[in-house]
Coordinates of C-alpha atoms and ligand atoms in Angstrom, one line a residue:
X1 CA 28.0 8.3 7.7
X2 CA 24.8 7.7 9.5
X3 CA 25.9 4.1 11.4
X4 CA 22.7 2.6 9.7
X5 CA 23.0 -0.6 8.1
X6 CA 22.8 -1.1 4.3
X7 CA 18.9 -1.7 3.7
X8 CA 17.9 1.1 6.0
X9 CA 18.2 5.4 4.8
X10 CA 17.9 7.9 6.7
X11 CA 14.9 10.5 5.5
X12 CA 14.2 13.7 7.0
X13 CA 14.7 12.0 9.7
X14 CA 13.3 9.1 9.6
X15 CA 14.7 5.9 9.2
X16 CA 13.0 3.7 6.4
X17 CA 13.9 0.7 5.1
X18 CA 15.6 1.2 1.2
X19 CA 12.7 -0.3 -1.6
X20 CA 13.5 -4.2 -2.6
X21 CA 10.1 -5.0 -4.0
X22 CA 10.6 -3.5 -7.5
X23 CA 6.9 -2.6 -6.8
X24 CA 5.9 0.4 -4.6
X25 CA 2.7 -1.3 -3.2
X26 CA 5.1 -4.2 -2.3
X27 CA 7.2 -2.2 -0.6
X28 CA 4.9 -0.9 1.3
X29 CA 4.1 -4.3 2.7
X30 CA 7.5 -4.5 3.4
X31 CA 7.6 -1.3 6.1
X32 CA 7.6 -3.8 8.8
X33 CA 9.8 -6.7 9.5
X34 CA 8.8 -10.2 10.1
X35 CA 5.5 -11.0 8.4
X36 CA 5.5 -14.5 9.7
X37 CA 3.5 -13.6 12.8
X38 CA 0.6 -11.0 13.1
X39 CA 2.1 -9.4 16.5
X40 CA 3.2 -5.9 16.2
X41 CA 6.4 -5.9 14.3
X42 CA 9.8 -6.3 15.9
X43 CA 10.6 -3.3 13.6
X44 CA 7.6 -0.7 12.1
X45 CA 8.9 2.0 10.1
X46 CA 5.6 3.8 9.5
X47 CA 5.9 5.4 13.0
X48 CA 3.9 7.9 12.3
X49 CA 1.2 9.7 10.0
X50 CA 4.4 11.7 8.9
X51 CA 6.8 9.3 8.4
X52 CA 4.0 7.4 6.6
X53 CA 4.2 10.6 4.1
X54 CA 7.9 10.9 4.1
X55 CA 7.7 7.4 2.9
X56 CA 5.6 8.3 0.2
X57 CA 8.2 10.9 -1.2
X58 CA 10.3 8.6 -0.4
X59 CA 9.4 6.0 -2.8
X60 CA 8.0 8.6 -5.3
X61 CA 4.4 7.5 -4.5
X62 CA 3.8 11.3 -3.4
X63 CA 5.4 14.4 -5.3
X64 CA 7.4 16.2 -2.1
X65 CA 5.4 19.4 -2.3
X66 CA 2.1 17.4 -1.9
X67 CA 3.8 15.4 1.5
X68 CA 5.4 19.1 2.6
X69 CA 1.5 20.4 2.2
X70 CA 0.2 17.0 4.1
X71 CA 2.4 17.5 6.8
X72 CA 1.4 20.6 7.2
X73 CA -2.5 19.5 7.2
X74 CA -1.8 16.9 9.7
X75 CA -0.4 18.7 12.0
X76 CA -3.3 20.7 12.4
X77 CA -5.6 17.7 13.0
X78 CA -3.6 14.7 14.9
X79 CA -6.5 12.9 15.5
X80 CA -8.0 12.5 12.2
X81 CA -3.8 11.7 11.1
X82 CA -3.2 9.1 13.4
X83 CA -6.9 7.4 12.6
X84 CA -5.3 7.2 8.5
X85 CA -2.5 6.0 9.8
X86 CA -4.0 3.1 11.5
X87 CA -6.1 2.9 8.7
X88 CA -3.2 2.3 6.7
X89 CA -1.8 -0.3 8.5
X90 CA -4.9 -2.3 8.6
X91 CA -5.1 -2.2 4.9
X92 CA -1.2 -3.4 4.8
X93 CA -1.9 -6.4 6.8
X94 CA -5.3 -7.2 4.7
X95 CA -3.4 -6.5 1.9
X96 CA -0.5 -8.5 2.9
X97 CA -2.7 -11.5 3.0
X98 CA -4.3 -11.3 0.3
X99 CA -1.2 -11.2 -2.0
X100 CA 0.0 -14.8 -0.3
X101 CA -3.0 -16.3 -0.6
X102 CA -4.0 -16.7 3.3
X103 CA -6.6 -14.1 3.0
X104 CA -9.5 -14.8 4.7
X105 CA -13.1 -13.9 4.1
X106 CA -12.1 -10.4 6.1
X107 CA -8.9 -9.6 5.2
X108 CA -10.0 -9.8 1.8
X109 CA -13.1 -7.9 2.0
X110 CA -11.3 -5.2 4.1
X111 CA -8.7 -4.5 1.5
X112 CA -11.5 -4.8 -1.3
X113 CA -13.2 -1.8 0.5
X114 CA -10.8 0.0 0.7
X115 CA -10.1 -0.2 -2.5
X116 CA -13.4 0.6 -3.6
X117 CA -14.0 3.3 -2.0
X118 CA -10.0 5.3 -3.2
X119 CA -12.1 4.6 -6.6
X120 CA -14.8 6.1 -6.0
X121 CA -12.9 9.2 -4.9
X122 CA -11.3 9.6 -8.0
X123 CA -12.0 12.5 -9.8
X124 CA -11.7 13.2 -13.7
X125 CA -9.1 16.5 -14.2
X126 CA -9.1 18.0 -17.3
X127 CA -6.0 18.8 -19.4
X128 CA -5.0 19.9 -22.4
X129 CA -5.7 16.9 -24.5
X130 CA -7.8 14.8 -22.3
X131 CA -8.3 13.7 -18.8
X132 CA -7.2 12.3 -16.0
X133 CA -8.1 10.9 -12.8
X134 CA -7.2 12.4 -9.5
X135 CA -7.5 11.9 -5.8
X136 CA -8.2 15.4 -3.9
X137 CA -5.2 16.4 -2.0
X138 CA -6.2 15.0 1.7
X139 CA -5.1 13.1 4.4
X140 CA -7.0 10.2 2.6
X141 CA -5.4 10.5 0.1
X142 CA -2.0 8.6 0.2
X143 CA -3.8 5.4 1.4
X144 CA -6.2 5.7 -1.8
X145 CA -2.9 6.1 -3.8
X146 CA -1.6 3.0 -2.6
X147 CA -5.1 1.3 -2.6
X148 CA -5.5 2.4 -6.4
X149 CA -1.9 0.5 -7.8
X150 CA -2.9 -2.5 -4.8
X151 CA -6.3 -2.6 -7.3
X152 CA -4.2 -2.8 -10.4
X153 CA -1.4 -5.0 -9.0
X154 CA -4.4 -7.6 -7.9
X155 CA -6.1 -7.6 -11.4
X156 CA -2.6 -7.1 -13.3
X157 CA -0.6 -9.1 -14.8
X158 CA 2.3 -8.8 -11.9
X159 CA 0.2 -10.5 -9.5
X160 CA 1.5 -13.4 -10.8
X161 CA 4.9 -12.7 -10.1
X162 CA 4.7 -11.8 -6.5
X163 CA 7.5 -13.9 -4.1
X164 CA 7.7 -13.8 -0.5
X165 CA 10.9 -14.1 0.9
X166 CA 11.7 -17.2 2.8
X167 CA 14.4 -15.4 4.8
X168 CA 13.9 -16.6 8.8
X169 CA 11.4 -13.6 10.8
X170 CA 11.1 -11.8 6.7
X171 CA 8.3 -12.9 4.8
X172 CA 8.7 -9.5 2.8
X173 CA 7.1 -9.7 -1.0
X174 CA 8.6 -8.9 -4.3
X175 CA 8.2 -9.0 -8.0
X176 CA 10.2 -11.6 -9.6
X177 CA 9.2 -11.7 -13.5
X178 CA 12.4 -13.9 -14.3
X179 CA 11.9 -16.5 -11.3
X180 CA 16.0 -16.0 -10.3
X181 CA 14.9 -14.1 -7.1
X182 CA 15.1 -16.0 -3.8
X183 CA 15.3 -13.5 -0.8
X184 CA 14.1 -9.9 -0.7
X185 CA 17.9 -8.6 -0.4
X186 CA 21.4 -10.7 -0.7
X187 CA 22.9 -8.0 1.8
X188 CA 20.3 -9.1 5.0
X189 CA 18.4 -12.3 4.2
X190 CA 20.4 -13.6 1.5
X191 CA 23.8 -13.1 3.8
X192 CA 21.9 -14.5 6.7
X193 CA 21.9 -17.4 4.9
X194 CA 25.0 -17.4 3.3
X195 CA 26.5 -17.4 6.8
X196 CA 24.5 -19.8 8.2
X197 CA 25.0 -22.6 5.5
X198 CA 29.0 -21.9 6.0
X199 CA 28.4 -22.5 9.8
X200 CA 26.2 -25.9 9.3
X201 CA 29.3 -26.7 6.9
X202 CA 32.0 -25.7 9.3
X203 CA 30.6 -28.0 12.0
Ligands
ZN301 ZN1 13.9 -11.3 3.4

């Protein structure tokens, strides 16, 4: 027993909140709490370039050999680690508003270029019976990962079926195809308010 609560796992040590989005781009919006302001979140998970990467693995974004090599890289340049990690989080908030609709002109031009430019760093792999396209293995690249499926989840289908949960300080996203999904877990916002509606009825 770790003493965590439910929606939060312990990862190589590092405490990360368990995926609820049914998406991994939407749950990588949702490694922060409380989207309803822009100050810096009451709770950030992505400490860290590394825990950024453990994150990855985490969610299988990242096979765990390619994080174990990244950490590895990282720690040999910190600087250019914690400049993708801010990066990162500047393409989360862009990102974030631009999949509820309050992007403005910038937010939506910053996560367009970055998403532009993870395409243009594809390269085409050959295999036995084809291709495909891969990112080179750099600290760049888990952003451009994300940035990629962010690219396909914006011209995709899903897009339409992106909530935000209305649960008080959440604002987290998830998929909800069949439209029965109100908050992004029953076991924090859903019980939140649960116990709030028996206390307004106990009154
Ligand atoms: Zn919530």
């Amino acid at each position: 027993m770790t003493g965590l609560p439910s929606h939060l796992e312990l990862v190589q040590g590092v405490v990360l909140p368990k995926p609820v989005g049914a998406d991994p781009v939407l749950d990588f919006v949702n490694t922060r709490s409380d989207w309803t302001g822009r100050d810096p979140a009451r709770t950030e998970w992505l400490t860290s370039y590394e825990a950024f990467l453990i994150w990855n693995s985490y969610v299988g974004l990242l096979p765990a050999a390619t994080v174990f090599r990244l950490i590895e890289q990282a720690s040999g340049k910190p600087t250019e680690a914690a400049r993708r990690l801010h990066a990162a989080l500047e393409f989360r908030t862009d990102l974030y508003d631009v999949l509820t609709g309050q992007a403005t002109g910038g937010s939506f031009e910053g996560a367009a270029r970055v998403i532009e430019k993870a395409s243009g760093r594809r390269q085409l792999v050959p295999t036995d019976d084809g291709a495909v396209w891969e990112l080179p293995e750099d600290l760049v690249k888990p952003l451009d990962n994300i940035a990629l499926l962010a690219g396909e989840l914006l011209t995709g289908p899903s897009l339409a079926h992106v909530r935000r949960c209305p649960g008080e300080s959440c604002g987290w996203l998830f998929l909800d195809p069949r439209g029965r999904r109100r908050w992004c877990s029953m076991a924090t916002c859903g019980n939140r308010a649960k116990v709030r509606a028996h206390a307004a009825r106990a009154r």
